[in-house]
XYZ file of N, CA, C and O in Angstrom:
796
model
N 62.001 137.435 189.649
C 60.661 137.945 189.417
C 60.577 138.422 187.960
O 61.392 139.239 187.508
N 59.600 137.908 187.251
C 59.434 138.274 185.846
C 58.464 139.449 185.763
O 57.262 139.288 185.629
N 58.997 140.685 185.849
C 58.123 141.856 185.876
C 57.564 142.168 184.488
O 56.629 142.953 184.358
N 58.163 141.572 183.460
C 57.687 141.804 182.102
C 57.094 140.536 181.510
O 57.351 140.180 180.370
N 56.304 139.855 182.295
C 55.686 138.617 181.832
C 54.847 138.847 180.576
O 54.792 137.990 179.687
N 54.201 140.045 180.500
C 53.348 140.329 179.348
C 54.144 140.532 178.064
O 53.573 140.636 176.991
N 55.486 140.579 178.163
C 56.311 140.757 176.982
C 56.689 139.426 176.326
O 57.296 139.416 175.256
N 56.339 138.324 176.958
C 56.772 137.031 176.439
C 56.165 136.703 175.086
O 56.843 136.200 174.193
N 54.874 136.961 174.940
C 54.188 136.586 173.708
C 52.849 137.307 173.641
O 52.380 137.859 174.642
N 52.192 137.326 172.477
C 50.852 137.913 172.378
C 49.857 137.279 173.344
O 49.027 137.971 173.920
N 49.962 135.978 173.533
C 49.047 135.293 174.456
C 49.233 135.791 175.885
O 48.261 136.018 176.616
N 50.490 135.962 176.298
C 50.764 136.491 177.638
C 50.220 137.913 177.771
O 49.645 138.280 178.800
N 50.413 138.720 176.725
C 49.947 140.102 176.771
C 48.433 140.177 176.927
O 47.926 140.893 177.793
N 47.703 139.451 176.104
C 46.244 139.531 176.111
C 45.638 139.018 177.409
O 44.538 139.428 177.785
N 46.362 138.138 178.115
C 45.851 137.583 179.375
C 46.334 138.352 180.596
O 45.849 138.132 181.705
N 47.250 139.285 180.402
C 47.886 139.984 181.515
C 47.093 141.222 181.930
O 46.457 141.871 181.103
N 47.167 141.559 183.230
C 46.457 142.746 183.718
C 47.026 144.031 183.125
O 46.350 145.062 183.066
N 48.286 144.001 182.654
C 48.869 145.180 182.029
C 48.145 145.546 180.738
O 48.150 146.704 180.316
N 47.524 144.563 180.093
C 46.809 144.842 178.849
C 45.670 145.820 179.094
O 45.513 146.813 178.382
N 44.852 145.550 180.114
C 43.723 146.426 180.406
C 44.172 147.808 180.867
O 43.478 148.800 180.654
N 45.351 147.874 181.472
C 45.810 149.148 182.014
C 46.530 150.003 180.989
O 46.379 151.237 180.975
N 47.296 149.371 180.104
C 48.172 150.149 179.230
C 48.030 149.873 177.733
O 48.555 150.630 176.919
N 47.370 148.792 177.363
C 47.381 148.419 175.954
C 45.994 148.389 175.311
O 45.835 147.864 174.219
N 44.994 148.957 175.943
C 43.665 148.993 175.364
C 43.148 150.430 175.389
O 43.649 151.256 176.142
N 42.169 150.688 174.543
C 41.638 152.045 174.420
C 42.770 153.055 174.238
O 42.802 154.111 174.861
N 43.685 152.735 173.365
C 44.881 153.549 173.210
C 44.652 154.810 172.399
O 45.388 155.788 172.529
N 43.633 154.822 171.548
C 43.470 155.958 170.648
C 42.719 157.118 171.295
O 42.660 158.196 170.719
N 42.131 156.910 172.469
C 41.406 158.003 173.115
C 42.368 159.153 173.451
O 42.017 160.320 173.327
N 43.575 158.809 173.871
C 44.562 159.843 174.164
C 45.010 160.594 172.927
O 45.456 161.727 173.011
N 44.882 159.956 171.761
C 45.297 160.586 170.515
C 44.366 161.723 170.113
O 44.804 162.830 169.804
N 43.052 161.449 170.148
C 42.080 162.452 169.704
C 41.258 163.026 170.854
O 40.413 163.887 170.631
N 41.492 162.533 172.072
C 40.729 163.021 173.209
C 39.445 162.259 173.433
O 38.972 162.133 174.550
N 38.887 161.739 172.374
C 37.646 160.976 172.442
C 37.540 160.133 171.179
O 38.268 160.340 170.218
N 36.608 159.208 171.202
C 36.418 158.335 170.053
C 35.350 158.840 169.087
O 35.368 158.534 167.907
N 34.398 159.578 169.614
C 33.349 160.114 168.753
C 32.874 161.431 169.333
O 33.168 161.785 170.473
N 32.139 162.179 168.552
C 31.807 163.551 168.910
C 31.023 163.656 170.213
O 31.182 164.604 170.965
N 30.181 162.668 170.500
C 29.352 162.746 171.694
C 30.002 162.228 172.960
O 29.449 162.373 174.040
N 31.191 161.632 172.858
C 31.823 161.052 174.038
C 32.402 162.139 174.934
O 33.015 163.094 174.458
N 32.204 161.967 176.242
C 32.710 162.939 177.203
C 34.162 162.650 177.537
O 34.628 161.510 177.469
N 34.887 163.687 177.921
C 36.256 163.504 178.375
C 36.239 162.815 179.732
O 35.326 162.986 180.525
N 37.300 162.050 180.025
C 37.392 161.396 181.326
C 37.720 162.391 182.420
O 37.902 163.576 182.177
N 37.831 161.897 183.643
C 38.049 162.767 184.805
C 39.525 162.924 185.153
O 39.886 163.733 185.983
N 40.382 162.110 184.544
C 41.788 162.136 184.903
C 42.563 162.991 183.927
O 42.599 162.705 182.737
N 43.161 164.058 184.416
C 43.933 164.957 183.552
C 45.418 164.695 183.755
O 45.888 164.552 184.872
N 46.172 164.602 182.690
C 47.614 164.394 182.759
C 48.264 165.130 181.597
O 47.998 164.845 180.453
N 49.114 166.106 181.927
C 49.766 166.941 180.927
C 48.739 167.540 179.974
O 48.890 167.565 178.760
N 47.611 167.972 180.527
C 46.629 168.680 179.739
C 45.722 167.796 178.912
O 44.883 168.282 178.176
N 45.889 166.459 178.997
C 45.038 165.574 178.224
C 44.343 164.589 179.138
O 44.774 164.336 180.256
N 43.262 164.016 178.658
C 42.485 163.084 179.451
C 42.862 161.650 179.108
O 42.933 161.277 177.952
N 43.130 160.861 180.129
C 43.482 159.469 179.920
C 42.595 158.559 180.763
O 43.048 157.615 181.378
N 41.294 158.852 180.839
C 40.380 157.976 181.546
C 40.280 156.651 180.814
O 40.491 156.574 179.615
N 39.953 155.592 181.544
C 39.930 154.272 180.951
C 38.525 153.778 180.648
O 38.304 152.589 180.476
N 37.542 154.678 180.612
C 36.194 154.230 180.306
C 36.119 153.706 178.880
O 36.811 154.176 177.995
N 35.300 152.700 178.677
C 35.200 152.085 177.363
C 34.337 152.937 176.451
O 33.248 153.365 176.820
N 34.817 153.162 175.244
C 34.055 153.944 174.271
C 32.728 153.263 173.970
O 31.717 153.932 173.748
N 32.747 151.918 173.984
C 31.548 151.158 173.642
C 30.408 151.376 174.622
O 29.253 151.090 174.318
N 30.724 151.885 175.799
C 29.708 152.119 176.820
C 29.283 153.584 176.891
O 28.460 153.953 177.729
N 29.840 154.423 176.022
C 29.534 155.852 176.066
C 28.284 156.165 175.254
O 27.922 155.446 174.326
N 27.653 157.250 175.609
C 26.430 157.676 174.942
C 26.721 158.081 173.502
O 27.628 158.853 173.232
N 25.945 157.551 172.578
C 26.114 157.903 171.175
C 27.136 157.073 170.432
O 27.453 157.357 169.273
N 27.631 155.990 171.075
C 28.666 155.180 170.451
C 28.102 154.323 169.317
O 27.016 153.754 169.419
N 28.856 154.256 168.246
C 28.644 153.269 167.184
C 29.932 153.212 166.390
O 30.718 154.170 166.393
N 30.172 152.087 165.727
C 31.376 151.957 164.900
C 31.405 153.050 163.838
O 32.441 153.656 163.569
N 30.236 153.315 163.244
C 30.155 154.332 162.200
C 30.531 155.714 162.730
O 31.219 156.487 162.053
N 30.076 156.034 163.965
C 30.409 157.335 164.555
C 31.899 157.460 164.849
O 32.489 158.534 164.698
N 32.510 156.349 165.276
C 33.948 156.365 165.549
C 34.723 156.586 164.258
O 35.655 157.402 164.201
N 34.348 155.882 163.208
C 35.043 156.034 161.931
C 34.861 157.445 161.373
O 35.811 158.054 160.867
N 33.639 157.966 161.460
C 33.375 159.311 160.959
C 34.183 160.352 161.718
O 34.790 161.247 161.118
N 34.213 160.239 163.034
C 34.956 161.207 163.841
C 36.456 161.126 163.548
O 37.153 162.154 163.494
N 36.969 159.899 163.336
C 38.383 159.737 163.022
C 38.724 160.433 161.712
O 39.729 161.137 161.604
N 37.887 160.243 160.701
C 38.122 160.891 159.412
C 38.080 162.407 159.546
O 38.859 163.128 158.912
N 37.187 162.899 160.399
C 37.045 164.345 160.563
C 38.186 164.941 161.372
O 38.789 165.953 160.976
N 38.491 164.333 162.511
C 39.476 164.935 163.421
C 40.905 164.553 163.048
O 41.749 165.423 162.824
N 41.189 163.264 162.941
C 42.536 162.829 162.582
C 42.844 163.191 161.141
O 43.963 163.555 160.793
N 41.827 163.099 160.283
C 42.029 163.432 158.882
C 41.919 164.904 158.570
O 42.229 165.339 157.461
N 41.440 165.710 159.529
C 41.358 167.156 159.327
C 40.315 167.569 158.319
O 40.495 168.539 157.583
N 39.191 166.841 158.268
C 38.174 167.136 157.259
C 37.066 168.065 157.751
O 36.229 168.471 156.967
N 37.049 168.377 159.028
C 35.972 169.211 159.564
C 36.557 170.227 160.544
O 36.924 169.884 161.668
N 36.631 171.474 160.142
C 37.205 172.523 160.994
C 36.224 173.029 162.037
O 36.561 173.897 162.833
N 34.995 172.514 162.036
C 34.001 172.999 162.989
C 33.989 172.197 164.279
O 33.294 172.549 165.227
N 34.749 171.088 164.341
C 34.777 170.270 165.555
C 35.450 171.045 166.675
O 36.546 171.570 166.515
N 34.787 171.120 167.808
C 35.351 171.834 168.949
C 34.974 171.132 170.252
O 33.828 170.739 170.444
N 35.951 170.980 171.122
C 35.692 170.388 172.427
C 34.910 171.324 173.325
O 34.360 170.910 174.344
N 34.834 172.610 172.948
C 34.127 173.606 173.754
C 32.662 173.724 173.343
O 31.944 174.571 173.863
N 32.233 172.895 172.394
C 30.842 172.973 171.969
C 30.664 173.885 170.773
O 31.628 174.403 170.197
N 29.413 174.143 170.426
C 29.108 174.945 169.251
C 29.672 176.360 169.379
O 29.505 177.029 170.393
N 30.361 176.803 168.343
C 30.952 178.136 168.347
C 32.333 178.212 168.968
O 32.975 179.265 168.926
N 32.816 177.081 169.548
C 34.130 177.094 170.185
C 35.250 176.961 169.175
O 35.014 176.710 167.992
N 36.476 177.135 169.612
C 37.616 177.035 168.695
C 37.775 175.599 168.204
O 37.495 174.649 168.932
N 38.200 175.416 166.958
C 38.369 174.060 166.432
C 39.482 173.308 167.142
O 40.476 173.904 167.566
N 39.292 172.008 167.305
C 40.357 171.189 167.867
C 41.463 171.065 166.821
O 41.197 171.100 165.628
N 42.706 170.916 167.276
C 43.813 170.870 166.310
C 43.726 169.640 165.420
O 43.422 168.545 165.864
N 43.981 169.842 164.133
C 44.052 168.727 163.210
C 45.463 168.155 163.227
O 46.389 168.795 163.719
N 45.624 166.996 162.665
C 46.910 166.326 162.667
C 47.573 166.471 161.300
O 47.063 165.970 160.303
N 48.703 167.192 161.261
C 49.447 167.326 160.023
C 50.007 165.965 159.620
O 50.028 165.601 158.452
N 50.447 165.206 160.620
C 51.058 163.909 160.355
C 50.713 162.938 161.469
O 50.565 163.320 162.619
N 50.564 161.701 161.128
C 50.487 160.622 162.107
C 51.065 159.384 161.451
O 51.157 159.292 160.223
N 51.479 158.435 162.261
C 52.059 157.217 161.729
C 51.256 155.995 162.124
O 50.520 156.014 163.109
N 51.395 154.947 161.334
C 50.766 153.669 161.632
C 51.879 152.633 161.732
O 52.674 152.475 160.798
N 51.951 151.949 162.862
C 53.050 151.024 163.137
C 53.239 150.015 162.028
O 54.366 149.760 161.585
N 52.141 149.436 161.572
C 52.232 148.404 160.536
C 52.656 148.966 159.176
O 52.989 148.196 158.269
N 52.632 150.274 159.040
C 53.009 150.920 157.774
C 54.049 152.009 158.058
O 53.947 153.125 157.573
N 55.075 151.639 158.826
C 56.017 152.640 159.297
C 56.852 153.242 158.172
O 57.220 154.422 158.216
N 57.166 152.472 157.132
C 57.948 153.038 156.028
C 57.177 154.160 155.340
O 57.718 155.231 155.080
N 55.902 153.903 155.043
C 55.082 154.937 154.422
C 54.900 156.125 155.359
O 54.944 157.285 154.931
N 54.695 155.832 156.640
C 54.494 156.898 157.630
C 55.721 157.796 157.720
O 55.609 159.026 157.807
N 56.898 157.179 157.685
C 58.140 157.937 157.798
C 58.382 158.782 156.549
O 58.835 159.930 156.643
N 58.087 158.227 155.375
C 58.213 158.994 154.130
C 57.343 160.244 154.190
O 57.764 161.337 153.817
N 56.114 160.096 154.677
C 55.208 161.235 154.795
C 55.728 162.255 155.800
O 55.577 163.465 155.614
N 56.338 161.771 156.887
C 56.904 162.678 157.897
C 57.963 163.578 157.260
O 57.938 164.803 157.427
N 58.903 162.966 156.546
C 59.943 163.758 155.880
C 59.323 164.760 154.912
O 59.734 165.923 154.853
N 58.353 164.305 154.149
C 57.745 165.146 153.114
C 56.991 166.327 153.708
O 57.174 167.471 153.279
N 56.146 166.061 154.705
C 55.326 167.135 155.280
C 56.160 168.182 156.003
O 55.845 169.368 155.972
N 57.220 167.723 156.666
C 58.022 168.658 157.462
C 59.284 169.109 156.736
O 60.118 169.782 157.338
N 59.409 168.745 155.450
C 60.559 169.141 154.631
C 61.868 168.819 155.355
O 62.787 169.642 155.430
N 61.946 167.609 155.885
C 63.129 167.165 156.628
C 63.946 166.199 155.770
O 63.389 165.366 155.053
N 65.237 166.321 155.837
C 66.114 165.430 155.081
C 66.042 164.031 155.671
O 66.216 163.843 156.882
N 65.765 163.012 154.858
C 65.654 161.634 155.368
C 66.927 161.176 156.063
O 68.046 161.490 155.628
N 66.760 160.448 157.133
C 67.897 159.894 157.863
C 68.337 158.584 157.223
O 67.517 157.824 156.710
N 69.632 158.327 157.263
C 70.133 157.065 156.728
C 69.716 155.894 157.613
O 69.509 154.781 157.134
N 69.576 156.176 158.913
C 69.166 155.140 159.848
C 68.279 155.755 160.913
O 68.604 156.823 161.446
N 67.163 155.098 161.213
C 66.252 155.617 162.234
C 66.843 155.379 163.615
O 67.226 154.247 163.940
N 66.971 156.423 164.468
C 67.520 156.241 165.824
C 66.694 155.253 166.638
O 65.472 155.176 166.496
N 67.369 154.490 167.479
C 66.697 153.488 168.311
C 66.692 153.858 169.784
O 66.441 153.021 170.634
N 66.999 155.113 170.092
C 67.026 155.553 171.482
C 65.611 155.573 172.059
O 64.632 155.781 171.343
N 65.499 155.344 173.340
C 64.231 155.422 174.070
C 63.188 154.427 173.533
O 61.983 154.660 173.607
N 63.664 153.324 172.984
C 62.760 152.265 172.551
C 62.886 151.108 173.515
O 63.981 150.583 173.730
N 61.784 150.693 174.123
C 61.838 149.661 175.141
C 62.153 148.299 174.526
O 61.889 148.041 173.351
N 62.729 147.420 175.358
C 63.064 146.079 174.899
C 61.837 145.184 174.829
O 61.854 144.154 174.159
N 60.782 145.569 175.544
C 59.553 144.786 175.541
C 58.741 145.129 174.296
O 58.307 146.253 174.116
N 58.544 144.154 173.426
C 57.823 144.404 172.181
C 56.646 143.439 172.017
O 56.608 142.660 171.068
N 55.678 143.456 172.932
C 54.560 142.507 172.812
C 53.639 142.793 171.648
O 52.843 141.955 171.263
N 53.734 143.990 171.090
C 52.828 144.336 169.991
C 53.482 144.180 168.623
O 52.912 144.562 167.614
N 54.706 143.622 168.578
C 55.339 143.383 167.291
C 54.598 142.278 166.539
O 53.888 141.461 167.119
N 54.795 142.242 165.241
C 54.065 141.279 164.418
C 54.496 139.842 164.669
O 53.732 138.912 164.435
N 55.722 139.638 165.165
C 56.226 138.288 165.385
C 55.394 137.574 166.441
O 55.194 138.084 167.547
N 54.903 136.405 166.123
C 54.162 135.606 167.090
C 52.662 135.837 167.087
O 51.915 135.074 167.699
N 52.205 136.867 166.398
C 50.768 137.151 166.354
C 50.095 136.255 165.319
O 50.517 136.183 164.175
N 49.046 135.580 165.745
C 48.288 134.726 164.846
C 46.983 135.415 164.467
O 46.614 136.448 165.047
N 46.284 134.838 163.501
C 44.980 135.378 163.109
C 44.024 135.355 164.293
O 43.193 136.251 164.461
N 44.160 134.341 165.145
C 43.295 134.239 166.329
C 43.572 135.377 167.305
O 42.641 135.971 167.868
N 44.848 135.693 167.523
C 45.209 136.807 168.405
C 44.613 138.112 167.891
O 44.047 138.907 168.648
N 44.744 138.351 166.600
C 44.239 139.587 166.005
C 42.715 139.672 166.122
O 42.163 140.750 166.354
N 42.053 138.543 165.969
C 40.599 138.527 166.075
C 40.160 138.835 167.502
O 39.144 139.515 167.714
N 40.920 138.361 168.493
C 40.619 138.655 169.899
C 40.679 140.164 170.143
O 39.807 140.741 170.794
N 41.722 140.807 169.601
C 41.868 142.253 169.772
C 40.725 142.986 169.090
O 40.164 143.944 169.642
N 40.346 142.564 167.897
C 39.233 143.196 167.183
C 37.944 143.117 167.991
O 37.160 144.075 168.035
N 37.726 141.963 168.640
C 36.511 141.780 169.429
C 36.564 142.570 170.732
O 35.552 143.129 171.170
N 37.744 142.630 171.358
C 37.891 143.326 172.640
C 37.897 144.837 172.467
O 37.439 145.565 173.334
N 38.440 145.310 171.337
C 38.632 146.741 171.144
C 38.024 147.201 169.818
O 38.742 147.652 168.911
N 36.711 147.129 169.661
C 36.105 147.546 168.385
C 36.323 149.015 168.063
O 36.450 149.386 166.895
N 36.385 149.870 169.094
C 36.605 151.304 168.841
C 38.022 151.553 168.341
O 38.234 152.305 167.384
N 39.004 150.930 168.983
C 40.385 151.072 168.527
C 40.530 150.562 167.098
O 41.213 151.171 166.267
N 39.891 149.433 166.816
C 40.005 148.852 165.483
C 39.350 149.748 164.431
O 39.848 149.869 163.305
N 38.248 150.394 164.804
C 37.578 151.322 163.883
C 38.477 152.515 163.582
O 38.562 152.976 162.432
N 39.150 153.037 164.609
C 40.084 154.147 164.403
C 41.218 153.710 163.480
O 41.614 154.437 162.555
N 41.744 152.519 163.711
C 42.852 152.002 162.911
C 42.455 151.863 161.444
O 43.206 152.235 160.543
N 41.250 151.356 161.185
C 40.780 151.203 159.807
C 40.645 152.563 159.116
O 41.080 152.739 157.974
N 40.038 153.513 159.807
C 39.858 154.851 159.229
C 41.204 155.534 159.018
O 41.415 156.214 158.004
N 42.130 155.345 159.960
C 43.457 155.951 159.833
C 44.195 155.393 158.619
O 44.917 156.121 157.930
N 44.020 154.113 158.337
C 44.638 153.519 157.159
C 44.091 154.137 155.883
O 44.831 154.356 154.917
N 42.793 154.420 155.874
C 42.184 155.064 154.706
C 42.768 156.459 154.507
O 43.056 156.875 153.379
N 42.948 157.193 155.609
C 43.539 158.539 155.532
C 44.971 158.451 155.006
O 45.395 159.248 154.160
N 45.720 157.463 155.506
C 47.105 157.304 155.071
C 47.168 156.970 153.580
O 48.055 157.456 152.868
N 46.235 156.144 153.101
C 46.182 155.834 151.671
C 46.028 157.108 150.847
O 46.717 157.305 149.836
N 45.107 157.981 151.269
C 44.851 159.226 150.547
C 46.070 160.136 150.591
O 46.459 160.734 149.570
N 46.711 160.239 151.752
C 47.868 161.125 151.881
C 49.059 160.622 151.070
O 49.815 161.424 150.508
N 49.224 159.303 151.007
C 50.296 158.749 150.178
C 50.048 159.062 148.700
O 50.966 159.468 147.974
N 48.808 158.863 148.258
C 48.469 159.139 146.859
C 48.652 160.618 146.531
O 49.184 160.980 145.469
N 48.251 161.491 147.451
C 48.385 162.939 147.251
C 49.854 163.332 147.166
O 50.246 164.136 146.297
N 50.673 162.776 148.047
C 52.098 163.086 148.033
C 52.729 162.659 146.718
O 53.507 163.419 146.114
N 52.399 161.462 146.240
C 52.972 160.971 144.985
C 52.575 161.867 143.809
O 53.394 162.138 142.926
N 51.331 162.310 143.798
C 50.883 163.192 142.718
C 51.610 164.530 142.764
O 51.995 165.081 141.719
N 51.803 165.059 143.966
C 52.507 166.336 144.109
C 53.969 166.206 143.680
O 54.517 167.103 143.022
N 54.592 165.104 144.056
C 55.985 164.879 143.659
C 56.103 164.763 142.143
O 56.998 165.350 141.524
N 55.181 164.009 141.517
C 55.219 163.844 140.072
C 54.992 165.176 139.360
O 55.626 165.459 138.329
N 54.113 166.003 139.900
C 53.860 167.318 139.311
C 55.120 168.174 139.357
O 55.422 168.916 138.409
N 55.867 168.060 140.459
C 57.123 168.810 140.578
C 58.142 168.319 139.555
O 58.832 169.123 138.913
N 58.234 167.005 139.388
C 59.164 166.442 138.413
C 58.786 166.871 136.998
O 59.651 167.229 136.188
N 57.486 166.839 136.703
C 57.007 167.246 135.377
C 57.289 168.721 135.110
O 57.448 169.135 133.949
N 57.340 169.516 136.188
C 57.601 170.949 136.044
C 59.094 171.252 135.940
O 59.491 172.419 135.817
N 59.915 170.216 135.998
C 61.344 170.410 135.827
C 62.153 170.483 137.110
O 63.362 170.728 137.067
N 61.505 170.275 138.252
C 62.228 170.286 139.531
C 63.046 168.998 139.643
O 62.525 167.900 139.377
N 64.291 169.104 140.019
C 65.162 167.930 140.109
C 64.924 167.166 141.412
O 64.405 167.710 142.384
N 65.329 165.917 141.403
C 65.222 165.109 142.617
C 66.102 165.693 143.724
O 65.737 165.650 144.902
N 67.244 166.215 143.337
C 68.157 166.798 144.329
C 67.510 167.981 145.043
O 67.748 168.199 146.238
N 66.694 168.740 144.328
C 66.027 169.894 144.938
C 64.970 169.454 145.941
O 64.687 170.164 146.904
N 64.407 168.287 145.697
C 63.420 167.744 146.644
C 64.143 166.824 147.625
O 63.935 165.616 147.668
N 65.016 167.425 148.440
C 65.867 166.688 149.371
C 65.070 165.974 150.457
O 65.577 165.066 151.117
N 63.840 166.392 150.633
C 62.997 165.846 151.696
C 62.226 164.603 151.266
O 61.436 164.050 152.036
N 62.439 164.149 150.046
C 61.789 162.932 149.558
C 62.748 161.756 149.735
O 63.901 161.808 149.280
N 62.293 160.714 150.395
C 63.096 159.499 150.580
C 62.926 158.645 149.317
O 62.112 157.722 149.272
N 63.714 158.952 148.293
C 63.532 158.327 146.987
C 63.710 156.817 147.019
O 62.943 156.081 146.392
N 64.721 156.346 147.721
C 65.007 154.903 147.755
C 63.827 154.114 148.325
O 63.395 153.117 147.758
N 63.319 154.588 149.452
C 62.213 153.891 150.082
C 60.938 154.035 149.259
O 60.173 153.083 149.113
N 60.711 155.222 148.714
C 59.506 155.459 147.922
C 59.468 154.549 146.704
O 58.420 153.966 146.377
N 60.585 154.400 146.023
C 60.630 153.574 144.833
C 60.565 152.088 145.158
O 60.186 151.272 144.316
N 60.911 151.723 146.401
C 60.895 150.314 146.802
C 59.502 149.851 147.245
O 59.246 148.645 147.331
N 58.604 150.799 147.522
C 57.276 150.436 147.994
C 56.433 149.843 146.872
O 56.548 150.236 145.724
């Protein structure tokens, strides 16, 4: 019995029932919602909502609203956003997030933000053998299918890339300012110099 049929290829994944259950609308769990007007789902798990309702069918949905909300919440640009409504406590902003397709940059930022010494090798524990979302085997047609099926996810991904661009530029400027001020590379132990210079 091939229980991981959806792991064979992108085509198998996109046609498999596991796609609708586990591989779509993935960013709702990240921010709780796709846009400010979207309601939380009814299913609570570990304090977060993982309902499978489509963002595209929610009241107030638009690509522009999804992108704006992503910049505000994931990017931490608006401290007035609150799930409790007007006057409620702000939802937590994200100090760090990663983008799979830009994992080297994401990891450099992780070390920098948390002042952690870079690892010589990234641990591979708890990583599944099924990798249907890896870049290998994905064609332009496959990617276009995902863009059409998941416009909200794609909007979040685009906005997140813009945020990552800004954070990378900010980090580089801060590092250069430290170097100009006479701080040694050794003192900035949390900077992955080899990877940064290779980008």
